[in-house]
Coordinates of C-alpha atoms in Angstrom, one line a residue:
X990 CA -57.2 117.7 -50.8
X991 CA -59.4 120.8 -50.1
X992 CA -58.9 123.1 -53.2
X993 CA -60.5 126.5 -54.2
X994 CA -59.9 128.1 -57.4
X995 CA -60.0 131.9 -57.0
X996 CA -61.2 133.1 -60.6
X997 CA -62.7 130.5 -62.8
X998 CA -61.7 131.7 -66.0
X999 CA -59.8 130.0 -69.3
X1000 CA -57.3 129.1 -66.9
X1001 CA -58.7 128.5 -63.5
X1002 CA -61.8 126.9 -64.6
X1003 CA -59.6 124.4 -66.6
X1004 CA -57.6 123.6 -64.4
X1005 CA -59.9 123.6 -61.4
X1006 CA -62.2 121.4 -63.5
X1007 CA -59.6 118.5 -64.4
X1008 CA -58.3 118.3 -60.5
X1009 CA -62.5 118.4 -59.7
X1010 CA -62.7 115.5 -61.8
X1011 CA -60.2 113.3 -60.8
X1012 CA -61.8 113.5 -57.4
X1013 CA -60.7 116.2 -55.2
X1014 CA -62.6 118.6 -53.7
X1015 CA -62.9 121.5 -55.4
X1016 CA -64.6 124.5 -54.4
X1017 CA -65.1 127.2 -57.7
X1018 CA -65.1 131.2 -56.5
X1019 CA -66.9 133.0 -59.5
X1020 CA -69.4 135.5 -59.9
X1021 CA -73.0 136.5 -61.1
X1022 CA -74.5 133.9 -64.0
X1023 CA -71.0 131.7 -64.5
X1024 CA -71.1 131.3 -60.4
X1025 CA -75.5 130.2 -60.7
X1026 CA -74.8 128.0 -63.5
X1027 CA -71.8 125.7 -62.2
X1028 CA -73.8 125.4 -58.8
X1029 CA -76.9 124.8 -60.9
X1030 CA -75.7 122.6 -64.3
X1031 CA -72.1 122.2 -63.0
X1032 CA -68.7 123.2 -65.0
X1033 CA -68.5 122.6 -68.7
X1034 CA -64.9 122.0 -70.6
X1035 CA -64.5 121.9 -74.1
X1036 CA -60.9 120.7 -74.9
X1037 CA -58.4 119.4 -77.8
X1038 CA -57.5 116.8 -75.4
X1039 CA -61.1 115.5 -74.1
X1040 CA -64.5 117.4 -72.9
X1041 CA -65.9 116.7 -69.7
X1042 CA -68.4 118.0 -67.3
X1043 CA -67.7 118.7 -63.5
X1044 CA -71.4 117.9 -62.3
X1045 CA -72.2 118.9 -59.2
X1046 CA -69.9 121.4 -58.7
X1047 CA -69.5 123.8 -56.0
X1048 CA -69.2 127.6 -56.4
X1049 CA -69.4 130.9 -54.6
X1050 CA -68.5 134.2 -54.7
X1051 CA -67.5 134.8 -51.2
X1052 CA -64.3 133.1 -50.0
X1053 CA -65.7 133.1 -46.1
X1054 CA -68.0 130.3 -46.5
X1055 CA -65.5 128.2 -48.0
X1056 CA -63.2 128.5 -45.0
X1057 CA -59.5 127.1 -44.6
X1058 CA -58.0 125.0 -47.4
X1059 CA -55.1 123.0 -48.4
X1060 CA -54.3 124.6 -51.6
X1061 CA -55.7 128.0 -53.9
X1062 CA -55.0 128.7 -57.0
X1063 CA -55.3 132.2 -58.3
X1064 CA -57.0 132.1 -61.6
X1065 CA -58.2 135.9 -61.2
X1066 CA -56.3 138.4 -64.3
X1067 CA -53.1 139.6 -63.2
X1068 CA -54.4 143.3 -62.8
X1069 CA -57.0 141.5 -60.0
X1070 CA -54.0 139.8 -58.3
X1071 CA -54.0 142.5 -55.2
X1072 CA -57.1 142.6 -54.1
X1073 CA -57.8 138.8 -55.4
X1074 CA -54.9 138.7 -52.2
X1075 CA -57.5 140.7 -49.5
X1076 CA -60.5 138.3 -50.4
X1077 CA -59.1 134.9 -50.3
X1078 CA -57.8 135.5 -46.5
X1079 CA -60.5 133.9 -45.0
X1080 CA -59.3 130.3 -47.1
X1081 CA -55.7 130.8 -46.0
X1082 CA -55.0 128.8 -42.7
X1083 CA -51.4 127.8 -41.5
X1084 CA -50.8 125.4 -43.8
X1085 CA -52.1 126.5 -46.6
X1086 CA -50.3 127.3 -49.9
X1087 CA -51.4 129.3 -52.3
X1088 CA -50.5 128.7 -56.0
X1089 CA -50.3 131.7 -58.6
X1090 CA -51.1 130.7 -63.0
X1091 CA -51.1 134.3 -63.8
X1092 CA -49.0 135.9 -67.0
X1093 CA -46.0 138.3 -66.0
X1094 CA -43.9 138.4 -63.0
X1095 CA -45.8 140.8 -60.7
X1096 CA -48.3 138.2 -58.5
X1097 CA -45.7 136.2 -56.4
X1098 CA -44.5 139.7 -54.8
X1099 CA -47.7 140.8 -54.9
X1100 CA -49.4 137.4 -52.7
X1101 CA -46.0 137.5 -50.8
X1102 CA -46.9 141.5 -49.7
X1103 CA -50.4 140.4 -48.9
X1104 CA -50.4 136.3 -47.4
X1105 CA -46.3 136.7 -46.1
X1106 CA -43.4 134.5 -48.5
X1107 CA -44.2 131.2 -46.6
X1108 CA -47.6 130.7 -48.0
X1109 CA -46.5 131.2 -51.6
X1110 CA -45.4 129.6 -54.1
X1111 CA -44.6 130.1 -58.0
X1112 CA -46.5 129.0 -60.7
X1113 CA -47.0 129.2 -64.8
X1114 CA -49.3 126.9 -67.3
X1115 CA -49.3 126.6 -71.0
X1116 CA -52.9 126.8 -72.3
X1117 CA -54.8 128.9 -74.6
X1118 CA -58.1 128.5 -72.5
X1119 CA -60.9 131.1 -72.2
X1120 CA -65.2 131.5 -70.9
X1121 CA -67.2 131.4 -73.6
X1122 CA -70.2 131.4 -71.2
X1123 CA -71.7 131.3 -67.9
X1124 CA -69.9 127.4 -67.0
X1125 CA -68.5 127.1 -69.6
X1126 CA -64.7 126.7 -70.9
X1127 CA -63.0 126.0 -73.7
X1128 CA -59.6 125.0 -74.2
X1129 CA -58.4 125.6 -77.6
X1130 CA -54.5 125.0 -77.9
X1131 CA -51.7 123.8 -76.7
X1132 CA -51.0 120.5 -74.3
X1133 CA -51.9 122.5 -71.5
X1134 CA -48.9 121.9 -68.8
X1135 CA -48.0 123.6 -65.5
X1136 CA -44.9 124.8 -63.8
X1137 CA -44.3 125.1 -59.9
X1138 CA -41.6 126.0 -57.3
X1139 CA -40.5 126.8 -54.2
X1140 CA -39.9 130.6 -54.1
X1141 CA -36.2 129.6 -52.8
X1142 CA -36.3 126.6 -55.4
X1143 CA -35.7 123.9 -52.3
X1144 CA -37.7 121.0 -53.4
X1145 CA -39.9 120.7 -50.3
X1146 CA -42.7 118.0 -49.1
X1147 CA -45.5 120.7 -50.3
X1148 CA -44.3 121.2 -53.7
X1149 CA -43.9 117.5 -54.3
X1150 CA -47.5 116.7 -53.3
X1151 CA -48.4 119.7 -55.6
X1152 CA -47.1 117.8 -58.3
X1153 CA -48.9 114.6 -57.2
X1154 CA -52.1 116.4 -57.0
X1155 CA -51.6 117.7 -60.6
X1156 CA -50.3 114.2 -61.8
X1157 CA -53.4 112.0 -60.8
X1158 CA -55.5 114.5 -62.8
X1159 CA -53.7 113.2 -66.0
X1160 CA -52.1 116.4 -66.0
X1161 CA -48.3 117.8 -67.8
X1162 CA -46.4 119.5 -64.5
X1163 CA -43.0 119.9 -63.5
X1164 CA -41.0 121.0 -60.9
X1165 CA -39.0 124.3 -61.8
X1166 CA -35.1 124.0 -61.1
X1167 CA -35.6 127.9 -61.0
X1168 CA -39.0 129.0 -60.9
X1169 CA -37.8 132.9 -61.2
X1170 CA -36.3 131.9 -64.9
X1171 CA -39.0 129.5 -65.7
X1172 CA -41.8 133.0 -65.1
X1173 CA -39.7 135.0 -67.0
X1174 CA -38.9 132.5 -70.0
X1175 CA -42.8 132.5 -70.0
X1176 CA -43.0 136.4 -69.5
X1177 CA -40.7 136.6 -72.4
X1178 CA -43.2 134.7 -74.4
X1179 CA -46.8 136.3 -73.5
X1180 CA -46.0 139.6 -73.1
X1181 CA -44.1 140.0 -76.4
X1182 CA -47.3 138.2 -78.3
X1183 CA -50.1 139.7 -76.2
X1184 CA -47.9 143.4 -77.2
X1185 CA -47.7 142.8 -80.5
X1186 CA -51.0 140.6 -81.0
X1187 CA -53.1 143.5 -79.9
X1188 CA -51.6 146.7 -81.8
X1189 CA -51.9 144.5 -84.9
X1190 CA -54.9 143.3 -83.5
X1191 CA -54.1 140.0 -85.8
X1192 CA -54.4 136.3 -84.9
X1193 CA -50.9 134.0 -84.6
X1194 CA -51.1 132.7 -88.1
X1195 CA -51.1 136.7 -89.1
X1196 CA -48.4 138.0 -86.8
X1197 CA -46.1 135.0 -87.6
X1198 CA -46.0 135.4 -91.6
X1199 CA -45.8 138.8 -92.0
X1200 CA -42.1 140.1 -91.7
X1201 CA -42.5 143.4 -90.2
X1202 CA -45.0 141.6 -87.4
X1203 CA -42.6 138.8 -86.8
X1204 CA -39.7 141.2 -86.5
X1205 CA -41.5 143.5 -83.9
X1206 CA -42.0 139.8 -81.9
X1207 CA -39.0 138.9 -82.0
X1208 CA -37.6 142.6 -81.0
X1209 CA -39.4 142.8 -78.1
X1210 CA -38.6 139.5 -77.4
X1211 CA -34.8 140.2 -77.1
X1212 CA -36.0 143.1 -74.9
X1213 CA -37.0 140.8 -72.1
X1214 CA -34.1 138.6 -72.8
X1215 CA -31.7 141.3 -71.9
X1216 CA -33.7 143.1 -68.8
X1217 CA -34.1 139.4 -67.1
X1218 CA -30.1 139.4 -67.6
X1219 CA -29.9 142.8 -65.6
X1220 CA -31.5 141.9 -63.2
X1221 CA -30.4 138.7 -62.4
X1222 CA -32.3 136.4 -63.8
X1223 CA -31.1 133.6 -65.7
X1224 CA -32.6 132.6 -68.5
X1225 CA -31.6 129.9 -70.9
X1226 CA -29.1 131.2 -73.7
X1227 CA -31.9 130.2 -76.8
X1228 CA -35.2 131.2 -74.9
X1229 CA -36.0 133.9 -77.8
X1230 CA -36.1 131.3 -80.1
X1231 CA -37.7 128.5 -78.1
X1232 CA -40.5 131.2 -77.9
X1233 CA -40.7 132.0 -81.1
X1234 CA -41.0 128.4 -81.8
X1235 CA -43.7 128.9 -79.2
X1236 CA -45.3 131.2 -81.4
X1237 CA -45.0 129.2 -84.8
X1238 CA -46.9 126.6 -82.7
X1239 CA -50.0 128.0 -82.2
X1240 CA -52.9 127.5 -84.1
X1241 CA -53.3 129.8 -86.6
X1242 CA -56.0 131.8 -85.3
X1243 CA -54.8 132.3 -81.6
X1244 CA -54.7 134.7 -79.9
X1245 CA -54.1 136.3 -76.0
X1246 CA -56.2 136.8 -73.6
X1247 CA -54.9 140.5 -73.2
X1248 CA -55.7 141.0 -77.0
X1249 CA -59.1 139.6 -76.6
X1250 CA -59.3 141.6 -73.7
X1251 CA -58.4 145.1 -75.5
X1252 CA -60.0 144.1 -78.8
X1253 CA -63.7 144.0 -76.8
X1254 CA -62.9 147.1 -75.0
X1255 CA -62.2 145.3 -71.7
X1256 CA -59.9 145.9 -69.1
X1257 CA -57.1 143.8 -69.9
X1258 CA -53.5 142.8 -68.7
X1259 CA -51.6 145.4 -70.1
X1260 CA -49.8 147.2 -67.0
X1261 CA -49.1 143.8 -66.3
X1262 CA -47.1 142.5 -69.5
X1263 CA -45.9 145.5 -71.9
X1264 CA -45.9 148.1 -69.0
X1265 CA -44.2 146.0 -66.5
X1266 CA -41.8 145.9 -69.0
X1267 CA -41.6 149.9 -69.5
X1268 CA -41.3 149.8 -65.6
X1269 CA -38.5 147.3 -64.8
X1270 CA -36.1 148.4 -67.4
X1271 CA -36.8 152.1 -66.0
X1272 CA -36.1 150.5 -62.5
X1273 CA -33.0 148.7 -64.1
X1274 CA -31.5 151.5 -66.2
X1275 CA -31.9 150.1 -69.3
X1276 CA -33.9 151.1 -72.8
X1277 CA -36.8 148.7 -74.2
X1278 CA -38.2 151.0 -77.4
X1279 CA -40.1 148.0 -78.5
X1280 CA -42.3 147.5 -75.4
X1281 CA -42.5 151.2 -74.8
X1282 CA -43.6 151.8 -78.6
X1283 CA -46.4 148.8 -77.5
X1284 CA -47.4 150.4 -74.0
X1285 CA -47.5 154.0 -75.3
X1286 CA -49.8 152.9 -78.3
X1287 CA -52.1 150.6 -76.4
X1288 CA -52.0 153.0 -72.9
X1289 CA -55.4 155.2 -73.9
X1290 CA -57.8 152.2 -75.3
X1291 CA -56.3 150.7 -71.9
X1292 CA -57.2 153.8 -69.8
X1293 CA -60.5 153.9 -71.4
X1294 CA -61.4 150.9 -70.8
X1295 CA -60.7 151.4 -67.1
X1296 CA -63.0 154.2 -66.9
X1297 CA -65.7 152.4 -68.4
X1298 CA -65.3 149.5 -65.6
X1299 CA -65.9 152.0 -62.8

């Protein structure tokens, strides 16, 4: 199968790199010094569950010399998701599916605006991945797993060879009953860590222990819970404390990307966890203090950071 990654970060280049090495052909769209040094010394993983080296690799930072392929995933951060959309068009032919693993609930809407509903489909993974250099990833914790669907949830010809694709790269993946509740079980999870991670600016072990940080977790938690419920998602009755168990799981010093992010003055996911929060419970009527209290705090090293990146 004909595969480009578009964004090969923690997640993308992980990924990427495990279907790359069980023989398909992968095609890497990065940028600058990590784009020279896959083509150059190929793609380096560091992992809990094996190291390898993709060597050669392909990359580029232009999507038009690829041209049409079977599958891309969308590795970019979820603030990048929009215009990621614009840039891949030149890989998207008509039968082409394009496969989202970004945090919150914003990119299948966003890719459906963009590419139209019948080239999408939904997708989450379980990793704590991340660059710590030009080719190079490391994967630092969990079992790292993936989740796909059908928009509609019909279990079609394209999502099952998905899940072949993912499964002859020794890979965890399943096959949503409802991919809608299976984002937002997830969304539940990283947004409520990734809040609360980065005002305490504290690792898992930290937030986890300390009463008022756990409390605070599991608060905003319970917010999610109860806006997915108004708007018509369902989620499963215990998925505060499945995540929570989520969060005892994690090595001690983990962390999110979108704290990384905002602890090295980067741009970061925020408007894309915590605030999409803030703005869906406005859309839906309801009152998330927790997530608001998270947003409002975070909202100026956020802005800031967005005004260095121009």
């Amino acid at each position: 199968m004909r595969i480009a990654v578009f964004g090969t970060g923690g997640v993308g280049g992980f990924f990427g790199g495990r279907l790359a090495r069980s023989g398909e052909d992968v095609t890497f769209i990065a940028r600058g010094e990590h784009m020279r040094t896959i083509n150059d010394s190929g793609l380096k993983v560091d992992s809990t569950v094996g190291d390898f080296v993709v060597f050669p690799a392909k990359a580029t930072d232009y999507a038009g010399e690829v041209g049409e392929v079977d599958l891309v995933i969308v590795g970019v951060k979820a603030w990048q998701v929009p215009e990621a959309a614009r840039l891949m068009k030149p890989l998207v032919g008509p039968d082409t599916t394009v496969l989202p693993l970004q945090n919150g609930v914003d990119a299948v809407p966003q890719l459906v605006h963009e590419l139209g509903p019948e080239k999408v489909v939904g997708g989450l993974y379980r990793i704590v991945s991340f660059v710590v250099g030009p080719g190079h990833i490391k994967h630092a914790g969990f079992t790292p797993s993936i989740v796909i669907g059908e928009i509609d949830n019909q279990r079609t010809d394209r999502i099952t060879r998905i899940e072949h694709l993912f499964k002859q790269a020794g890979l965890d993946v399943t096959i949503a009953a409802d991919i809608q509740a299976a984002l937002w079980t997830k969304f539940l999870f990283i947004a409520s860590f990734s809040g609360v991670g980065a005002v305490a600016n504290a690792p898992a072990g930290v937030l986890r222990s300390d009463p008022k940080w756990r409390t605070q977790i599991i608060a905003a938690m319970k917010e999610i819970y109860e806006l997915a419920l108004a708007r018509g998602i369902k989620l499963p009755p215990n998925a505060v404390e499945a995540s929570m168990a989520a969060v005892d799981a994690l090595p001690d010093d983990g962390t999110s990307s979108m704290q990384r992010d905002i602890a090295a003055g980067r741009r970061s996911e925020l408007e894309s966890q915590n605030g999409a929060v803030v703005r869906l419970a406005r859309e839906s009527g309801i009152e998330v203090p927790t997530h608001t209290l998270i947003y409002e705090t975070l909202r100026p090293l956020e802005e800031k950071a967005r005004a260095a990146s121009r």
